Short mmCIF file of C-alpha atoms and ligand atoms in Angstrom, two decimals:
data_model
loop_
_atom_site.label_atom_id
_atom_site.label_comp_id
_atom_site.label_asym_id
_atom_site.label_seq_id
_atom_site.Cartn_x
_atom_site.Cartn_y
_atom_site.Cartn_z
CA MET A 63 133.05 94.45 80.30
CA HIS A 64 131.39 91.10 80.87
CA SER A 65 129.50 88.81 78.58
CA VAL A 66 126.74 86.70 80.00
CA GLU A 67 129.19 83.74 80.12
CA THR A 68 130.84 85.38 83.16
CA PHE A 69 127.66 84.77 85.13
CA ARG A 70 126.93 81.18 84.10
CA SER A 71 128.98 80.01 87.08
CA LEU A 72 126.28 81.49 89.34
CA GLN A 73 123.41 79.83 87.51
CA ASN A 74 123.35 76.60 89.51
CA ASP A 75 123.24 78.39 92.86
CA ALA A 76 120.68 80.93 91.62
CA THR A 77 118.49 78.16 90.18
CA GLU A 78 118.54 76.35 93.51
CA TRP A 79 117.54 79.56 95.37
CA ARG A 80 114.85 80.39 92.82
CA ARG A 81 113.26 76.96 93.07
CA TYR A 82 113.37 77.03 96.87
CA LEU A 83 111.57 80.39 96.79
CA HIS A 84 109.13 79.06 94.21
CA GLN A 85 108.22 76.12 96.45
CA ASN A 86 107.71 78.45 99.41
CA PRO A 87 105.59 81.37 98.17
CA GLU A 88 104.44 83.95 100.70
CA LEU A 89 102.05 86.87 100.26
CA ASP A 90 102.17 90.67 100.72
CA TYR A 91 104.03 91.66 103.91
CA ARG A 92 104.00 88.16 105.42
CA LEU A 93 107.33 87.12 103.91
CA HIS A 94 109.02 85.79 107.04
CA LYS A 95 110.52 82.65 105.52
CA THR A 96 111.48 84.47 102.32
CA ALA A 97 113.11 87.41 104.11
CA GLY A 98 114.92 85.04 106.46
CA PHE A 99 116.27 83.11 103.48
CA VAL A 100 117.43 86.30 101.72
CA ALA A 101 119.13 87.71 104.84
CA GLU A 102 120.91 84.40 105.49
CA LYS A 103 122.23 84.25 101.92
CA LEU A 104 123.39 87.89 102.03
CA ALA A 105 125.29 87.23 105.26
CA SER A 106 126.90 84.12 103.74
CA PHE A 107 128.26 86.32 100.90
CA GLY A 108 130.21 88.37 103.46
CA ILE A 109 127.88 91.37 103.36
CA ASN A 110 127.92 92.87 106.83
CA ARG A 111 125.43 95.71 106.60
CA ILE A 112 122.03 94.02 106.30
CA GLU A 113 118.96 95.81 107.62
CA PRO A 114 115.89 93.58 107.84
CA GLY A 115 112.44 94.55 109.10
CA ILE A 116 111.89 97.55 106.80
CA ALA A 117 108.20 97.74 105.86
CA GLU A 118 107.82 94.61 108.04
CA THR A 119 109.75 92.09 105.94
CA GLY A 120 111.73 94.25 103.50
CA ILE A 121 115.53 94.24 103.55
CA VAL A 122 118.19 96.73 102.47
CA ALA A 123 121.79 95.50 102.30
CA LEU A 124 124.83 97.58 101.43
CA ILE A 125 127.93 96.48 99.54
CA GLU A 126 130.81 98.94 99.53
CA GLY A 127 133.01 99.06 96.46
CA ALA A 128 136.79 98.75 96.63
CA GLY A 129 137.20 101.89 94.49
CA GLY A 130 136.76 104.45 97.24
CA LYS A 131 134.19 107.12 97.80
CA GLY A 132 131.24 107.52 95.46
CA PRO A 133 127.47 107.62 95.34
CA THR A 134 125.09 104.86 96.40
CA ILE A 135 122.73 103.30 93.88
CA GLY A 136 119.69 101.20 94.74
CA LEU A 137 118.90 97.92 92.92
CA ARG A 138 115.44 96.67 93.73
CA ALA A 139 113.83 93.19 93.63
CA ASP A 140 110.33 92.28 94.79
CA MET A 141 109.80 89.10 96.84
CA ASP A 142 106.04 88.48 97.19
CA ALA A 143 103.86 85.81 95.54
CA LEU A 144 100.20 85.73 94.45
CA PRO A 145 97.02 84.00 95.70
CA ILE A 146 96.76 81.68 92.67
CA LEU A 147 96.49 77.89 92.62
CA GLU A 148 99.56 76.78 90.68
CA ALA A 149 99.17 74.58 87.60
CA SER A 150 102.72 74.63 86.20
CA ASN A 151 103.26 70.91 86.95
CA LYS A 152 106.91 71.65 87.66
CA PRO A 153 108.73 69.48 90.21
CA TRP A 154 109.40 72.67 92.22
CA SER A 155 105.72 73.73 92.32
CA SER A 156 104.35 75.59 95.31
CA LYS A 157 104.07 73.59 98.53
CA THR A 158 101.30 75.94 99.68
CA PRO A 159 98.18 75.28 97.57
CA GLY A 160 96.53 78.58 96.64
CA ASN A 161 99.75 80.59 96.75
CA MET A 162 102.24 80.73 93.91
CA HIS A 163 105.05 82.80 92.46
CA GLY A 164 102.97 83.72 89.42
CA CYS A 165 104.82 86.93 88.58
CA GLY A 166 108.42 85.72 88.79
CA HIS A 167 109.35 87.62 91.93
CA ASP A 168 111.14 84.41 92.97
CA GLY A 169 113.38 84.92 89.92
CA HIS A 170 113.81 88.63 90.67
CA THR A 171 114.92 87.82 94.23
CA ALA A 172 117.30 85.07 93.04
CA MET A 173 118.86 87.39 90.41
CA LEU A 174 119.53 90.16 92.92
CA LEU A 175 121.01 87.56 95.29
CA GLY A 176 123.24 86.32 92.47
CA ALA A 177 124.37 89.86 91.75
CA ALA A 178 124.96 90.42 95.48
CA LYS A 179 127.25 87.40 95.62
CA TYR A 180 129.24 88.53 92.60
CA LEU A 181 129.48 92.16 93.71
CA ALA A 182 130.47 91.21 97.26
CA ASP A 183 133.23 88.94 95.90
CA THR A 184 134.63 91.42 93.37
CA ARG A 185 133.74 94.95 94.61
CA ASN A 186 135.01 96.41 91.36
CA PHE A 187 133.26 99.78 91.75
CA LYS A 188 133.38 102.95 93.77
CA GLY A 189 130.73 104.09 96.21
CA CYS A 190 128.08 101.69 97.32
CA VAL A 191 125.35 99.36 96.04
CA ALA A 192 122.15 99.19 98.09
CA LEU A 193 120.23 95.97 97.49
CA ILE A 194 116.54 96.62 98.07
CA PHE A 195 114.39 93.51 98.65
CA GLN A 196 110.80 94.70 98.88
CA PRO A 197 107.63 93.04 100.17
CA ALA A 198 104.06 93.52 98.95
CA GLU A 199 104.55 94.64 95.35
CA GLU A 200 101.27 92.98 94.32
CA GLY A 201 98.80 95.68 95.24
CA ALA A 202 99.79 96.33 98.84
CA LEU A 203 102.19 99.22 98.28
CA GLY A 204 105.31 97.70 99.83
CA GLY A 205 107.57 99.95 97.75
CA GLN A 206 105.78 103.06 98.94
CA ARG A 207 106.03 101.89 102.52
CA MET A 208 109.80 101.33 102.27
CA LEU A 209 110.04 104.94 101.08
CA GLN A 210 107.88 106.14 103.97
CA GLU A 211 110.29 104.35 106.28
CA GLY A 212 113.00 106.53 104.80
CA ILE A 213 115.24 104.12 102.87
CA MET A 214 116.38 106.68 100.30
CA ASP A 215 117.72 109.14 102.88
CA ARG A 216 118.86 106.57 105.41
CA PHE A 217 121.04 104.75 102.90
CA GLU A 218 121.86 107.90 100.88
CA ILE A 219 120.57 106.33 97.66
CA SER A 220 120.93 108.75 94.75
CA GLN A 221 119.64 106.62 91.85
CA VAL A 222 117.40 103.58 91.77
CA PHE A 223 116.86 100.75 89.27
CA GLY A 224 114.26 98.01 88.85
CA MET A 225 113.75 94.98 86.57
CA HIS A 226 110.86 92.69 85.67
CA ASN A 227 110.76 89.53 83.57
CA MET A 228 108.53 89.50 80.51
CA PRO A 229 106.97 86.32 79.09
CA GLY A 230 106.82 86.45 75.31
CA MET A 231 110.03 88.45 75.05
CA GLU A 232 112.91 86.33 73.80
CA LEU A 233 115.36 84.96 76.35
CA GLY A 234 118.50 87.09 76.53
CA LYS A 235 116.75 90.24 75.34
CA PHE A 236 115.99 93.42 77.21
CA GLY A 237 113.31 96.06 76.62
CA ILE A 238 113.18 99.61 77.91
CA CYS A 239 112.10 103.12 76.92
CA ASP A 240 112.73 106.66 78.10
CA GLY A 241 109.81 108.34 79.88
CA PRO A 242 106.63 106.47 80.88
CA ILE A 243 107.15 102.68 80.68
CA MET A 244 104.21 101.41 82.75
CA ALA A 245 100.80 102.93 83.39
CA ALA A 246 99.16 104.40 86.46
CA LEU A 247 96.70 102.08 88.21
CA ASP A 248 93.42 103.16 89.81
CA GLU A 249 90.51 101.08 91.13
CA PHE A 250 86.85 101.85 91.55
CA ASP A 251 83.73 100.41 93.12
CA LEU A 252 80.33 101.21 91.69
CA VAL A 253 77.08 100.13 93.36
CA VAL A 254 73.92 100.35 91.24
CA LYS A 255 71.00 100.82 93.60
CA GLY A 256 67.59 99.82 92.22
CA ARG A 257 64.60 98.09 93.78
CA GLY A 258 64.47 94.31 93.98
CA GLY A 259 61.62 91.89 93.66
CA HIS A 260 60.33 88.76 91.92
CA ALA A 261 61.93 88.00 88.60
CA ALA A 262 58.51 87.13 87.14
CA LYS A 263 57.26 90.65 87.89
CA PRO A 264 60.07 92.92 86.61
CA HIS A 265 57.67 95.85 86.09
CA GLU A 266 57.33 96.11 89.87
CA THR A 267 61.10 96.50 90.32
CA VAL A 268 63.87 98.85 89.24
CA ASP A 269 66.15 96.13 87.91
CA PRO A 270 69.77 97.04 88.72
CA VAL A 271 71.10 94.12 86.63
CA VAL A 272 69.81 95.56 83.37
CA ILE A 273 70.90 99.06 84.40
CA ALA A 274 74.38 97.82 85.36
CA ALA A 275 74.67 96.19 81.94
CA GLN A 276 73.86 99.54 80.28
CA ILE A 277 76.46 101.25 82.48
CA ILE A 278 79.16 98.74 81.52
CA VAL A 279 78.55 99.32 77.81
CA GLY A 280 78.20 103.08 78.34
CA LEU A 281 81.54 103.37 80.15
CA GLN A 282 83.37 101.95 77.14
CA THR A 283 82.33 105.03 75.16
CA LEU A 284 84.37 107.18 77.57
CA VAL A 285 87.38 105.54 75.91
CA SER A 286 86.10 105.30 72.34
CA ARG A 287 84.11 108.57 72.02
CA ASN A 288 85.31 111.00 74.71
CA THR A 289 89.10 110.76 74.72
CA ASN A 290 91.67 111.36 72.02
CA PRO A 291 92.34 108.01 70.28
CA LEU A 292 96.08 108.70 70.50
CA ASP A 293 95.94 108.89 74.32
CA ALA A 294 95.94 105.58 76.17
CA LEU A 295 93.05 104.89 78.53
CA VAL A 296 91.82 101.50 79.76
CA ILE A 297 88.57 101.15 81.70
CA SER A 298 87.85 97.51 82.61
CA ILE A 299 84.91 96.30 84.68
CA THR A 300 86.12 93.16 86.43
CA LYS A 301 83.45 92.40 89.04
CA PHE A 302 79.69 92.00 88.71
CA ASN A 303 77.93 90.80 91.84
CA ALA A 304 74.14 90.48 91.63
CA ALA A 305 71.54 88.10 93.14
CA GLN A 306 72.37 84.53 94.10
CA GLY A 307 69.18 82.93 92.71
CA TYR A 308 67.34 82.25 89.46
CA HIS A 309 64.15 84.13 90.30
CA ILE A 310 65.31 87.15 92.27
CA ILE A 311 65.88 90.67 91.02
CA PRO A 312 68.35 92.09 93.53
CA ASP A 313 68.12 95.48 95.22
CA HIS A 314 71.58 96.40 94.06
CA VAL A 315 74.47 95.26 91.88
CA GLU A 316 78.11 95.72 92.82
CA LEU A 317 80.49 96.53 90.01
CA ALA A 318 84.23 97.12 90.31
CA GLY A 319 87.07 97.68 87.94
CA THR A 320 90.36 99.28 87.08
CA VAL A 321 91.56 102.32 85.15
CA ARG A 322 95.00 102.54 83.47
CA THR A 323 96.43 105.80 82.16
CA PHE A 324 99.68 107.60 81.37
CA GLN A 325 98.47 111.19 81.71
CA PRO A 326 97.33 112.82 84.97
CA ASN A 327 94.46 114.63 83.20
CA LEU A 328 93.03 111.26 82.06
CA ARG A 329 93.03 110.01 85.65
CA ASP A 330 90.96 113.06 86.60
CA PHE A 331 88.76 112.52 83.54
CA ALA A 332 88.12 108.87 84.41
CA GLU A 333 87.28 109.63 88.02
CA GLN A 334 84.80 112.38 87.11
CA HIS A 335 83.23 110.86 84.01
CA ILE A 336 82.76 107.28 85.21
CA LEU A 337 80.63 108.71 87.99
CA ALA A 338 78.81 111.19 85.73
CA ALA A 339 78.05 108.59 83.03
CA ALA A 340 77.01 105.87 85.50
CA ARG A 341 74.84 108.25 87.48
CA GLY A 342 73.22 109.65 84.34
CA ILE A 343 72.38 106.18 83.01
CA ALA A 344 71.14 104.94 86.40
CA ARG A 345 68.95 107.98 87.04
CA GLY A 346 67.51 107.75 83.57
CA PHE A 347 66.10 104.35 84.58
CA GLY A 348 65.01 105.38 88.07
CA ALA A 349 68.03 103.99 89.94
CA ASP A 350 71.10 105.63 91.45
CA VAL A 351 74.77 104.83 92.07
CA GLU A 352 77.38 104.93 94.81
CA PHE A 353 80.93 105.40 93.62
CA LYS A 354 84.39 105.13 95.18
CA TYR A 355 87.58 105.78 93.23
CA ARG A 356 91.04 105.05 94.59
CA ARG A 357 94.36 106.07 93.05
CA HIS A 358 97.08 103.45 93.40
CA ASP A 359 100.42 103.26 91.60
CA PRO A 360 101.51 106.31 89.63
CA VAL A 361 103.04 106.04 86.15
CA THR A 362 106.41 104.25 86.18
CA PHE A 363 108.52 106.99 84.67
CA ASN A 364 112.03 106.28 83.39
CA HIS A 365 114.43 109.20 83.70
CA THR A 366 116.63 109.91 80.69
CA GLU A 367 120.02 109.56 82.38
CA GLY A 368 119.03 106.36 84.18
CA THR A 369 117.52 104.93 80.98
CA ASN A 370 120.74 105.60 79.08
CA LEU A 371 122.79 103.92 81.81
CA ALA A 372 120.45 100.91 81.77
CA ILE A 373 120.67 100.67 77.96
CA LYS A 374 124.46 100.90 78.14
CA ALA A 375 124.68 98.17 80.78
CA ALA A 376 122.31 95.81 78.94
CA SER A 377 124.05 96.47 75.60
CA ASN A 378 127.45 95.76 77.13
CA LEU A 379 126.12 92.45 78.37
CA VAL A 380 124.14 91.13 75.38
CA GLY A 381 124.95 93.52 72.50
CA THR A 382 122.86 96.39 71.16
CA ALA A 383 120.86 94.11 68.83
CA SER A 384 119.39 92.35 71.87
CA VAL A 385 118.24 95.55 73.58
CA ASP A 386 115.00 97.15 72.43
CA ASP A 387 115.62 100.68 73.69
CA LYS A 388 112.37 102.04 72.26
CA MET A 389 110.00 99.46 73.64
CA ARG A 390 106.35 100.43 73.65
CA PRO A 391 105.13 101.21 77.18
CA ARG A 392 102.86 98.65 78.87
CA MET A 393 99.46 99.25 80.45
CA GLY A 394 100.43 97.14 83.48
CA SER A 395 101.67 98.94 86.57
CA GLU A 396 104.41 98.63 89.17
CA ASP A 397 104.80 100.03 92.62
CA PHE A 398 108.46 100.67 91.75
CA ALA A 399 106.87 103.81 90.26
CA TYR A 400 106.99 105.34 93.76
CA MET A 401 110.74 104.77 93.98
CA LEU A 402 111.21 106.49 90.61
CA GLU A 403 109.22 109.44 91.96
CA ALA A 404 111.60 109.64 94.91
CA ARG A 405 114.87 109.21 92.97
CA PRO A 406 115.92 109.22 89.31
CA GLY A 407 116.60 105.90 87.64
CA ALA A 408 115.02 103.37 85.29
CA PHE A 409 112.99 100.17 85.04
CA ILE A 410 113.84 97.49 82.47
CA PHE A 411 112.22 94.29 81.16
CA LEU A 412 114.07 91.00 80.77
CA GLY A 413 112.95 88.31 78.31
CA ASN A 414 111.43 85.22 79.95
CA GLY A 415 111.00 83.32 76.67
CA PRO A 416 107.75 81.68 75.47
CA THR A 417 106.35 80.86 78.93
CA ALA A 418 102.79 81.26 80.19
CA GLY A 419 101.91 84.88 80.97
CA LEU A 420 102.33 86.69 84.26
CA HIS A 421 99.66 85.87 86.86
CA HIS A 422 98.67 82.72 84.92
CA PRO A 423 98.44 79.44 86.91
CA ALA A 424 100.87 77.74 84.50
CA TYR A 425 103.47 80.52 84.65
CA ASP A 426 106.99 79.75 85.86
CA PHE A 427 110.05 82.01 85.88
CA ASN A 428 112.59 80.80 83.31
CA ASP A 429 115.80 79.79 85.08
CA GLU A 430 117.73 80.31 81.83
CA ALA A 431 117.07 84.05 82.32
CA LEU A 432 118.95 84.10 85.66
CA PRO A 433 122.47 84.76 84.31
CA TYR A 434 121.12 87.59 82.13
CA GLY A 435 119.46 89.30 85.07
CA ILE A 436 122.46 88.78 87.33
CA GLY A 437 124.75 90.06 84.57
CA TYR A 438 122.57 93.12 84.04
CA TRP A 439 122.67 94.10 87.73
CA VAL A 440 126.43 93.62 87.98
CA THR A 441 127.17 95.45 84.72
CA LEU A 442 124.83 98.27 85.71
CA ALA A 443 126.51 98.72 89.09
CA GLU A 444 129.97 98.66 87.51
CA THR A 445 128.80 101.12 84.80
CA VAL A 446 127.10 103.66 87.07
CA LEU A 447 129.79 103.37 89.75
CA ALA A 448 132.79 103.01 87.40
CA ASN A 449 136.13 103.48 89.16
NI1 NI B 347 105.48 91.41 89.15
#
């Protein structure tokens, strides 16, 4: 088995790729430059089965092992950036103001490329590795769309694995747990419909601003008073759009927010009770509400066998003391969840060191993490597809 030192020789190349990607961030499905770069690198490694254009700009590439027949496993990296104005002050900062790689998908892409190079050179496994480069992880369901375009059946993928960097987790460490590891994500829009008028004559209006404020406070009691404290539920209101002036009471207020859960019954609960509570409060004050609730990513659920393989691979690389195999699940979400619904496997976190947090303008993927991520992918492939 390898130590991380084996992969240091790839660090210079991977750093160069990562910084190129960082300087050239692209959003959602519009990853033409990024996908072109990835496909060109894969071809230069001597990989001859490269299928671009899946879910618009996604790519699947296959590397056959030298060990003969065996199953195919999928290793997935996301490639898309975020609409954030970068403030990292790094020399390789985004060349497109307003777009940045604020979630480290540049690093994820570079690590899978590094692993591709190593695996294509060595091919010390049986069966096949399918490299999945996905677009539109950030809220636009690129992973789901790759599934709808049939990648699992087309490439006969029997298990699938994902990885994400984690700021605040020490460099060289991994974190994972069996079962749910990331939450389900839902979104809702809530319009409070009152009656507008002059701010100096509030008694002639039904003020939706004051009513919306009551609703926001009221919804927090769904978490604190109506659900079991041992069950995780997050309800966050993130938008509040009211009038644009100092002296106007608006006709309506637009609220929006997100719900995070691990249990299907709490998703149902949130959908029903946000409406019931908001409507009850609004009607009590003579207003009413309109409500739309949308279910996005499901829970990212690690399967036991895949989790054990991931723990084994990470432990072989960095030692058991550097693998937290009982990490607490996170309330964030991942559209890799859809791939884990389609095939068994596991999702793991990789330490990014003490950097700014994900989606923060000062965030930057830590290039020192590259050999760990590359080493994990290679070790995992050689573990699952051992000759
Ligand atoms: Ni991300």
